[in-house]
Rosetta silent file (secondary structure, phi, psi, omega in degrees, C-alpha in Angstrom):
SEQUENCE: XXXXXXXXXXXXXXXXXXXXXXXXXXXXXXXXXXXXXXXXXXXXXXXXXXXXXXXXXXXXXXXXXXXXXXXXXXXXXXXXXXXXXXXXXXXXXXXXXXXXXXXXXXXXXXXXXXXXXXXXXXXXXXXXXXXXXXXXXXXXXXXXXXXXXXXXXXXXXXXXXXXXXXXXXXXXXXXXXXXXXXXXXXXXXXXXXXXXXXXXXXXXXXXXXXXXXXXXXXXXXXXXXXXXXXXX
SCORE:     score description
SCORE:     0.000 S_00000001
   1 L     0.000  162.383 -174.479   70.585  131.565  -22.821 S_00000001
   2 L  -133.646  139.691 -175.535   71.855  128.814  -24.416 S_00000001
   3 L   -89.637  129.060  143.859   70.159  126.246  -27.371 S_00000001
   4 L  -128.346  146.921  177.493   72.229  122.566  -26.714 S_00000001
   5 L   -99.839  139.015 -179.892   71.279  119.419  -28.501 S_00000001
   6 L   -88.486   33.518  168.037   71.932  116.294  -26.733 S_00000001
   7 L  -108.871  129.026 -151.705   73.691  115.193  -29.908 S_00000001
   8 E   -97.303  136.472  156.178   77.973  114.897  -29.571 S_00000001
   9 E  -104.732 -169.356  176.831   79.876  116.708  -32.220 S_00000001
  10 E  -123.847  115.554 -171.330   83.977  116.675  -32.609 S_00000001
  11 E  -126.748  157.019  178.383   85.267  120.068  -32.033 S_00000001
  12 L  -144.543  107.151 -175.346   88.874  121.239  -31.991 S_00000001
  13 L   -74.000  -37.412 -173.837   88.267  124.756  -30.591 S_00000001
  14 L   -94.779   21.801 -159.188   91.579  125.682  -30.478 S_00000001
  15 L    33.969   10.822  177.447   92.856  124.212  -33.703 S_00000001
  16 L   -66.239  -12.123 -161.809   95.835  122.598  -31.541 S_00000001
  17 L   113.959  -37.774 -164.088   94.910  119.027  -32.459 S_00000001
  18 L   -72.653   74.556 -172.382   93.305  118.699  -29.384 S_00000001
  19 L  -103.392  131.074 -178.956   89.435  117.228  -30.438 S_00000001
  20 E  -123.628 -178.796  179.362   87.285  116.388  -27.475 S_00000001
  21 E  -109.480  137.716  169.633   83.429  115.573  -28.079 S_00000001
  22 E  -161.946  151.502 -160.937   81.160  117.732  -27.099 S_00000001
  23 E   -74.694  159.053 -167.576   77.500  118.385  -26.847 S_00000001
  24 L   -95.521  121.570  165.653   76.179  121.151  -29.794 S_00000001
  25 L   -94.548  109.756 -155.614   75.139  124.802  -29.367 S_00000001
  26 L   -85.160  101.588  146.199   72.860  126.270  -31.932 S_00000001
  27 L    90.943   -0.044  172.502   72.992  129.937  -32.686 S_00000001
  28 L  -153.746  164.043 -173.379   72.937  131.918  -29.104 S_00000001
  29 L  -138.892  159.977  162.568   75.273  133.091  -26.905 S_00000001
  30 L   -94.107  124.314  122.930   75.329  134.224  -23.369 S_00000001
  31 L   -92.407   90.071 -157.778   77.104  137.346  -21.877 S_00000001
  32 L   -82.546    9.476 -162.792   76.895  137.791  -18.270 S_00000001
  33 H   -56.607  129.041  174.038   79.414  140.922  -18.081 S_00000001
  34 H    58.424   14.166 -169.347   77.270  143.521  -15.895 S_00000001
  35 H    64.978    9.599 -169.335   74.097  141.397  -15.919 S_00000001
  36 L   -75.629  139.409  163.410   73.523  142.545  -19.618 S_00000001
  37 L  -104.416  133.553  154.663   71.991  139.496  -21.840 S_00000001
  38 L  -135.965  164.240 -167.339   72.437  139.199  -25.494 S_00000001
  39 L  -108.691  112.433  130.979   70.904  136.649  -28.244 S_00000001
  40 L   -69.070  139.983  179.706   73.171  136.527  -31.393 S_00000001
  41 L  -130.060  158.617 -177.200   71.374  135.173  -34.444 S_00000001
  42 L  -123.163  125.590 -173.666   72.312  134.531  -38.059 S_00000001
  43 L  -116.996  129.251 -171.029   69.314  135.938  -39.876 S_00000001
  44 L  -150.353  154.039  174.561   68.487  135.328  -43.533 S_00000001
  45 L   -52.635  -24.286 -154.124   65.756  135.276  -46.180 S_00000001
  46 L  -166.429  105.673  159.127   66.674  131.939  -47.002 S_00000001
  47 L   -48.351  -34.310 -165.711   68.591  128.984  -45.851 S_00000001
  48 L   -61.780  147.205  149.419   68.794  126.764  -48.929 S_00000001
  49 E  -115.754 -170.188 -175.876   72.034  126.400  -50.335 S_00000001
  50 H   -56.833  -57.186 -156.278   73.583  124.392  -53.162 S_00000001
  51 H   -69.386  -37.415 -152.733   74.065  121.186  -50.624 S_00000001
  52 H   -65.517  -34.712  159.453   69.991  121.387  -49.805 S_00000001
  53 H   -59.666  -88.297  166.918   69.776  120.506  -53.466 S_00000001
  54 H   -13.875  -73.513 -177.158   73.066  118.273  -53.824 S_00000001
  55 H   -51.955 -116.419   89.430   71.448  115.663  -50.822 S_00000001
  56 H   118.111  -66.386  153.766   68.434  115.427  -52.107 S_00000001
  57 H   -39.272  -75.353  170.205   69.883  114.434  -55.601 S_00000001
  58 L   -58.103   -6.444  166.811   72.442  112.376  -54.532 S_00000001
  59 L  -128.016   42.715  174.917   69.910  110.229  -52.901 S_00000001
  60 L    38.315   51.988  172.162   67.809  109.920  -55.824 S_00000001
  61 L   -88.852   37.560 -147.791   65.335  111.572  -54.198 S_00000001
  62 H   -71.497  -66.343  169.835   63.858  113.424  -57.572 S_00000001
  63 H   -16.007  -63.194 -152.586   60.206  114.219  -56.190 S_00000001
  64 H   -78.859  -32.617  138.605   60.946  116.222  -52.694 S_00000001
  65 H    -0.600  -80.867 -167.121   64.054  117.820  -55.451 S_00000001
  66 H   -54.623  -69.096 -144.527   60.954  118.697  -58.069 S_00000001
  67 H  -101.922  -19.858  168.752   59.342  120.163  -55.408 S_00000001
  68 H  -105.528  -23.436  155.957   61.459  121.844  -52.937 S_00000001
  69 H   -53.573  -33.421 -168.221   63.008  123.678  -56.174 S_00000001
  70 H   -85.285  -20.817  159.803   59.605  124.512  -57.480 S_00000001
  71 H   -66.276  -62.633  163.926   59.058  125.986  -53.607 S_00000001
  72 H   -42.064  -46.801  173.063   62.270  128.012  -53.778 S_00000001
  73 H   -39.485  -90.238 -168.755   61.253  129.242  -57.383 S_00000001
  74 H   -51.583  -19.314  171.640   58.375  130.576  -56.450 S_00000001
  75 H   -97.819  -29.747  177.929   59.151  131.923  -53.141 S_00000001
  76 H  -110.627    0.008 -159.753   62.613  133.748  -54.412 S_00000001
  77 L  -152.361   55.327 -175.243   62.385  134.038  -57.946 S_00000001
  78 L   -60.009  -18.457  169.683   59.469  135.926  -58.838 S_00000001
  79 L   -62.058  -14.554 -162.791   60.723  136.884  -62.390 S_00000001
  80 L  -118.933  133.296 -164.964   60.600  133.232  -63.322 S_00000001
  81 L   -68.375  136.347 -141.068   57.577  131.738  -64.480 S_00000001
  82 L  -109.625  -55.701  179.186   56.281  128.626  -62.365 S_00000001
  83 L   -69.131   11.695  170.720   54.454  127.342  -65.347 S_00000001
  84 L   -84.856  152.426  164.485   57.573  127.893  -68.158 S_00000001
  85 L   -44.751  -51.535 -153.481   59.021  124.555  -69.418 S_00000001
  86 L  -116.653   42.595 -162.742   62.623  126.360  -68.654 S_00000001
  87 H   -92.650  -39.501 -177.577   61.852  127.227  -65.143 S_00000001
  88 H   -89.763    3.680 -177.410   65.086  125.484  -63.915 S_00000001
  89 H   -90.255  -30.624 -157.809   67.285  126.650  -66.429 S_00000001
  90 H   -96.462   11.010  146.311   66.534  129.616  -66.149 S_00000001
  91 H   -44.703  -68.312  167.024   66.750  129.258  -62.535 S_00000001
  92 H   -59.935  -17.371  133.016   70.167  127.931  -62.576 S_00000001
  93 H   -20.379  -87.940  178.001   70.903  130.972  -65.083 S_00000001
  94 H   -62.041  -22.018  178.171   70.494  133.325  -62.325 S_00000001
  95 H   -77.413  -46.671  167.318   72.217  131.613  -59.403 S_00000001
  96 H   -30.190  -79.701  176.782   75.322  131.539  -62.030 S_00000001
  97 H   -45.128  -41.556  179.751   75.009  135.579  -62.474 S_00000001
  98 H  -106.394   32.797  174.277   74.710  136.467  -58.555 S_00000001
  99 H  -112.651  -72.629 -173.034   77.088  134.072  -57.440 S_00000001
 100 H   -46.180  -38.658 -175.174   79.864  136.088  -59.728 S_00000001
 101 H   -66.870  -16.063 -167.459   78.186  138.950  -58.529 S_00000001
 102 H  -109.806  -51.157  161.458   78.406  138.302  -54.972 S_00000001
 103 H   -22.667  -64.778  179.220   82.264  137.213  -55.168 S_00000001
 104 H   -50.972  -41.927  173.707   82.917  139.710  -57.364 S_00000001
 105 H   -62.767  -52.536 -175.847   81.631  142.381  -54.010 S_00000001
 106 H   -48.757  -58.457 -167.201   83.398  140.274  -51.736 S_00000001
 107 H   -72.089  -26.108  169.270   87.109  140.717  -53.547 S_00000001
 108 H   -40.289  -36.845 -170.132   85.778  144.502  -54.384 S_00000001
 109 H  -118.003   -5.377  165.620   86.157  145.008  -49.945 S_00000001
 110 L   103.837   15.881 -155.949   89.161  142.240  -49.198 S_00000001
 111 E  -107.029  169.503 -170.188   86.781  140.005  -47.329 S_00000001
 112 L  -134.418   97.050 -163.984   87.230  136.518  -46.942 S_00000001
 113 L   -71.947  135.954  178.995   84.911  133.838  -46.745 S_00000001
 114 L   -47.656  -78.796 -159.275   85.911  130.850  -44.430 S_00000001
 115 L  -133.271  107.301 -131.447   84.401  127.950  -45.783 S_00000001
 116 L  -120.932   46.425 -171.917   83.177  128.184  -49.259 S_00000001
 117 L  -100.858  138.426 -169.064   81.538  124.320  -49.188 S_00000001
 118 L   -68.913   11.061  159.663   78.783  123.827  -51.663 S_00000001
 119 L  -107.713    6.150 -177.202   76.642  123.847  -47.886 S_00000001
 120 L  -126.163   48.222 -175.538   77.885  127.499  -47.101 S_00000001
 121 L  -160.856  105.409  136.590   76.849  129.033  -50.578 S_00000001
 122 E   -14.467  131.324  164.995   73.345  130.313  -50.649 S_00000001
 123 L   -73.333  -37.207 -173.066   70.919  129.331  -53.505 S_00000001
 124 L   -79.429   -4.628 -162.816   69.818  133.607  -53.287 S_00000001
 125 L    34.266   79.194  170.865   73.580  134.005  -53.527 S_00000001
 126 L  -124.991  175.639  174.907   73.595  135.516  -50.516 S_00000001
 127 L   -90.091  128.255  176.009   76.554  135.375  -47.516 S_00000001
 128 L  -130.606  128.997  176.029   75.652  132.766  -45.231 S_00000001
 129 L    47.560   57.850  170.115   77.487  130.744  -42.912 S_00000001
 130 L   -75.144  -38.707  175.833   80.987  131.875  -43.482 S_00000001
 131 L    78.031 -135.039 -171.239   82.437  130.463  -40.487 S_00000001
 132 L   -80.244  119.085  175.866   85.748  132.118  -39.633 S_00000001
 133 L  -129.036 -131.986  175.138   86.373  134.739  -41.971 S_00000001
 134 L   162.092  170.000  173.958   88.269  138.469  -42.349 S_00000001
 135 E  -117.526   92.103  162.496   89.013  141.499  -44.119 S_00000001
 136 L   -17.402  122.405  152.771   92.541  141.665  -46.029 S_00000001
 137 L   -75.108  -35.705  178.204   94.446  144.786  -44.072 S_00000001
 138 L  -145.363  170.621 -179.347   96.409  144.863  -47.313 S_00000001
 139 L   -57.524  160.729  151.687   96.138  142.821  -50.923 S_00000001
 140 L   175.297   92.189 -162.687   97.205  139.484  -50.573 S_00000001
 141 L   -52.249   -2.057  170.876   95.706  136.481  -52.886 S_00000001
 142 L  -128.538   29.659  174.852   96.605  134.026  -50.464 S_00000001
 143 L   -60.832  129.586  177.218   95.109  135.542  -47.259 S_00000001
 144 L  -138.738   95.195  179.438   93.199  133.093  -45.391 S_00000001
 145 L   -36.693  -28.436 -147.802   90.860  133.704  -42.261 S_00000001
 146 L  -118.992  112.595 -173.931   90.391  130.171  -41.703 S_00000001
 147 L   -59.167  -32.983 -164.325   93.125  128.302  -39.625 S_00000001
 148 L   -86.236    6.861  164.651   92.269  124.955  -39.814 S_00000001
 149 L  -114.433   91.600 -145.215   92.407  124.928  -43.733 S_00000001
 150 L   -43.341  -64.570 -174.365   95.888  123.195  -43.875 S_00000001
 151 L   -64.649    2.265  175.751   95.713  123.327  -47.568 S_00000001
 152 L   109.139  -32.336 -162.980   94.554  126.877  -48.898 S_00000001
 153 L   -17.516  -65.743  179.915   91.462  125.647  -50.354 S_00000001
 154 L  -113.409   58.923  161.419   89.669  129.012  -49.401 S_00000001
 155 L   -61.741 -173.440 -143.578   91.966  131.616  -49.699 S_00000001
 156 L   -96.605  -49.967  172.273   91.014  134.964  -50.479 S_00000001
 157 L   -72.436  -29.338 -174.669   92.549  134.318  -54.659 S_00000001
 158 L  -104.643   11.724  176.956   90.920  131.177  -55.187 S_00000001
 159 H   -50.175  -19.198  164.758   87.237  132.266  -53.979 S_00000001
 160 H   -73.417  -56.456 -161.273   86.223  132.575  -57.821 S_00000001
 161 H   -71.486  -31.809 -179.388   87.444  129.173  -58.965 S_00000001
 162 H   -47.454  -68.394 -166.736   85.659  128.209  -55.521 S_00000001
 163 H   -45.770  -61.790  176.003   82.043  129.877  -56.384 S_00000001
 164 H   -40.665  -34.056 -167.787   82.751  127.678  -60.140 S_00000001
 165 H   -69.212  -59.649 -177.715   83.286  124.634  -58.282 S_00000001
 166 H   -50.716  -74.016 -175.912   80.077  124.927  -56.496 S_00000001
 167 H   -65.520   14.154  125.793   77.900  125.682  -59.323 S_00000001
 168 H   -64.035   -3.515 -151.868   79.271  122.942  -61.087 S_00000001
 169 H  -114.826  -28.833 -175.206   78.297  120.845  -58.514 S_00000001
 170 L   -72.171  -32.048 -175.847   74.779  122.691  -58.355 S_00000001
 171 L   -78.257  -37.689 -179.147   74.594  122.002  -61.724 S_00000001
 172 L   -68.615   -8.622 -177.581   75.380  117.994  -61.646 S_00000001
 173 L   -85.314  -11.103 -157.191   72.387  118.229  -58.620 S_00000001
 174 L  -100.456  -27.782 -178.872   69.970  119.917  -61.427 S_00000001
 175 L   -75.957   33.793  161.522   70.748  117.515  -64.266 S_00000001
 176 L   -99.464  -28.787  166.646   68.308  114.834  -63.299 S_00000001
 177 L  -105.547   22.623  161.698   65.387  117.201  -64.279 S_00000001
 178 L  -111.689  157.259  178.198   66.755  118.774  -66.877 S_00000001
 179 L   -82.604  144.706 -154.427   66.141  117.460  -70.986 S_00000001
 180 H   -62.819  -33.650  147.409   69.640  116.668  -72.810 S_00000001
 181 H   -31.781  -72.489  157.260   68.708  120.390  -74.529 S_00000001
 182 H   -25.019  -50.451 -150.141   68.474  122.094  -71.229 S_00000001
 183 H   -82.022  -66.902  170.082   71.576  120.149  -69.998 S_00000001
 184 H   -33.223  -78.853 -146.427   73.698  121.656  -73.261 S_00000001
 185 H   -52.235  -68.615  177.049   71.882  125.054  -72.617 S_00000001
 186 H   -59.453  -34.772  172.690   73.208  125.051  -68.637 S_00000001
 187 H   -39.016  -62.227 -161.576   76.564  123.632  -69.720 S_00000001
 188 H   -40.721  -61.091 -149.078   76.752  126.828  -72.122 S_00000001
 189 H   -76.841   -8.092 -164.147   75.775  129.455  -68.832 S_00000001
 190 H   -95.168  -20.614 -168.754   78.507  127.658  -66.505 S_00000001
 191 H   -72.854  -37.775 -170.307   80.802  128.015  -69.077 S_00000001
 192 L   -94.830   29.177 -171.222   80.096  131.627  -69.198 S_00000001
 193 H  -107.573   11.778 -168.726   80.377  132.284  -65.704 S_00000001
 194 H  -103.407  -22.277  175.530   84.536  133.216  -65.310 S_00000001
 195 H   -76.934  -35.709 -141.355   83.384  136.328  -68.435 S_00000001
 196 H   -94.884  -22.005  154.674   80.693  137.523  -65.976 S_00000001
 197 H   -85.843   -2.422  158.224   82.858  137.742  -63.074 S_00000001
 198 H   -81.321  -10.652  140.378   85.339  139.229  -64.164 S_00000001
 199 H   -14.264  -79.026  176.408   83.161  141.466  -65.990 S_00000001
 200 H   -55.527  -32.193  159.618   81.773  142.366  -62.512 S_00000001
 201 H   -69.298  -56.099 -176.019   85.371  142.606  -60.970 S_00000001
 202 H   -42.298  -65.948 -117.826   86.431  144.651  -63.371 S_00000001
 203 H  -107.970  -53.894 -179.067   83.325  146.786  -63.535 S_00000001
 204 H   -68.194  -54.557 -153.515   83.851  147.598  -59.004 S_00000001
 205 H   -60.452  -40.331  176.869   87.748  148.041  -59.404 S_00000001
 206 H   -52.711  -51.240 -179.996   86.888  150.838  -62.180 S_00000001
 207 H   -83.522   -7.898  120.231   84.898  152.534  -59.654 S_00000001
 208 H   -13.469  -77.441 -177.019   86.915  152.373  -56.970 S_00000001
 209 L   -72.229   25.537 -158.579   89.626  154.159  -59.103 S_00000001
 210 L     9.117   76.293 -162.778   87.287  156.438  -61.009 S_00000001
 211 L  -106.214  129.447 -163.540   87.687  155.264  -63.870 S_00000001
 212 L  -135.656  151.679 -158.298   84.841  156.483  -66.249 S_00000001
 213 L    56.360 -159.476 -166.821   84.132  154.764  -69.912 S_00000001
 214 L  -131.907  151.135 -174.450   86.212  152.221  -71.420 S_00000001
 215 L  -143.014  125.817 -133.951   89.689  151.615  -72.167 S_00000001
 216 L  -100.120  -10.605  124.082   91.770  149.361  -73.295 S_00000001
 217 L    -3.476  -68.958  175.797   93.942  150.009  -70.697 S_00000001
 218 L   -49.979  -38.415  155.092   92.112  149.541  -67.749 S_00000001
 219 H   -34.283  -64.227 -177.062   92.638  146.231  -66.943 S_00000001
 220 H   -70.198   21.699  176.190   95.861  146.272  -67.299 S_00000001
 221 H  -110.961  -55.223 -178.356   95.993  149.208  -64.654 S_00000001
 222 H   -42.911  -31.515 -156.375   93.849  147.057  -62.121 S_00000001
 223 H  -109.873  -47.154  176.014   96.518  144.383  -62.220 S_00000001
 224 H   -62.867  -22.869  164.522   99.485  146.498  -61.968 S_00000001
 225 H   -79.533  -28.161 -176.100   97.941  148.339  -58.494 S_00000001
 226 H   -83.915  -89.359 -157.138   97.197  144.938  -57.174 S_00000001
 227 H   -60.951   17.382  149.516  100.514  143.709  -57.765 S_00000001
 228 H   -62.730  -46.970 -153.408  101.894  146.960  -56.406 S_00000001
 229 H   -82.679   -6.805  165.063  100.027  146.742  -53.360 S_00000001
 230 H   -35.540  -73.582 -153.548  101.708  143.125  -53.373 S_00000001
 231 H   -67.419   -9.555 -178.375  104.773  144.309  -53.249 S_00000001
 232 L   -97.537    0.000    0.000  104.060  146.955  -50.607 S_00000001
């Protein structure tokens, strides 16, 4: 079966150029091969992203903000205290730490998210809504799943500085409730979020090679097999 909306989007299926209007299909598919039916679904604890935040903001909409963060808290973020003072910092804390953390797993297996828009990037920093995306057969920092993005934007190399982008942007959605302390305080964690993924890059790519303790070394090993595996 199929969900359609009687509301027309602009589709270019084939990336050719070619954009017709057409009405929108949410989220199932049909296969009639042998009389077999299947449903696909994209299933997830949690929808919110970054942009769910961002609108909300951007239309100075500070209440249903206050309040659909303070829902999210509390429904996803049981470590954090509903009644601390610092409930959004230290909210915005954690999406910083598992967004390098979830990146960092992504470049750890080659995979390559499509469309890295501050509306595709989970608040649980989880993968959601990738749209066309892949798995690198071999390195290559400018591998890109996604045809129709003329310019690069979300290759496969720039998916860190991507993840930064957002949660700067997560962050400019949060500073209407935060106090000019707070506001310093989150500057400080975004600042510190290019140590924790590479930390976390670092930290797979060791185990991958089995590489055990530390060395000063090691780095410099990671980056000389990736640019081998360029050049190969």
């Amino acid at each position: 079966s199929l969900v359609v909306s009687d509301d027309g989007v602009w589709r270019d299926q084939f990336y050719s150029g070619n954009i017709k209007k057409e009405r929108k299909v949410f989220n199932t598919f049909q296969n009639n091969m042998l009389q077999h039916r299947a449903i696909v679904l994209h299933l997830a604890k949690s929808w919110f992203r970054i942009g769910s935040l961002e609108i909300l903001a951007h239309s100075g909409e500070l209440d249903l903000q206050r309040r659909l963060l303070d829902f999210i808290i509390r429904e996803h973020f049981p470590s954090i205290a509903m009644n601390d003072s610092n409930r959004y910092l230290a909210f915005f804390c954690t999406v910083v730490s598992e967004t390098a953390n979830l990146i960092a797993l992504w470049m750890s297996v080659g995979f390559g998210h499509g469309v890295c828009n501050t509306d595709n990037f989970s608040l649980l920093s989880i993968t959601i809504d990738y749209g066309p995306f892949g798995f690198m057969d071999s390195y290559d920092p400018n591998f890109l799943p996604n045809t129709s993005d003329d310019e690069g934007t979300y290759k496969i190399g720039n998916q860190a500085n991507v993840g930064l982008f957002n949660l700067s942007k997560l962050l400019q959605a949060l500073n209407p409730l935060l106090d000019p302390r707070q506001k310093k305080l989150a500057s400080q964690i975004l600042e510190g979020y290019g140590e924790c993924y590479y930390s976390r890059f670092t930290e797979l790519f060791k185990t991958k090679l089995g590489l055990l303790g530390e060395n000063e070394n090691d780095n410099y090993l990671i980056a000389f097999l990736l640019k081998v595996s360029l050049l190969c």
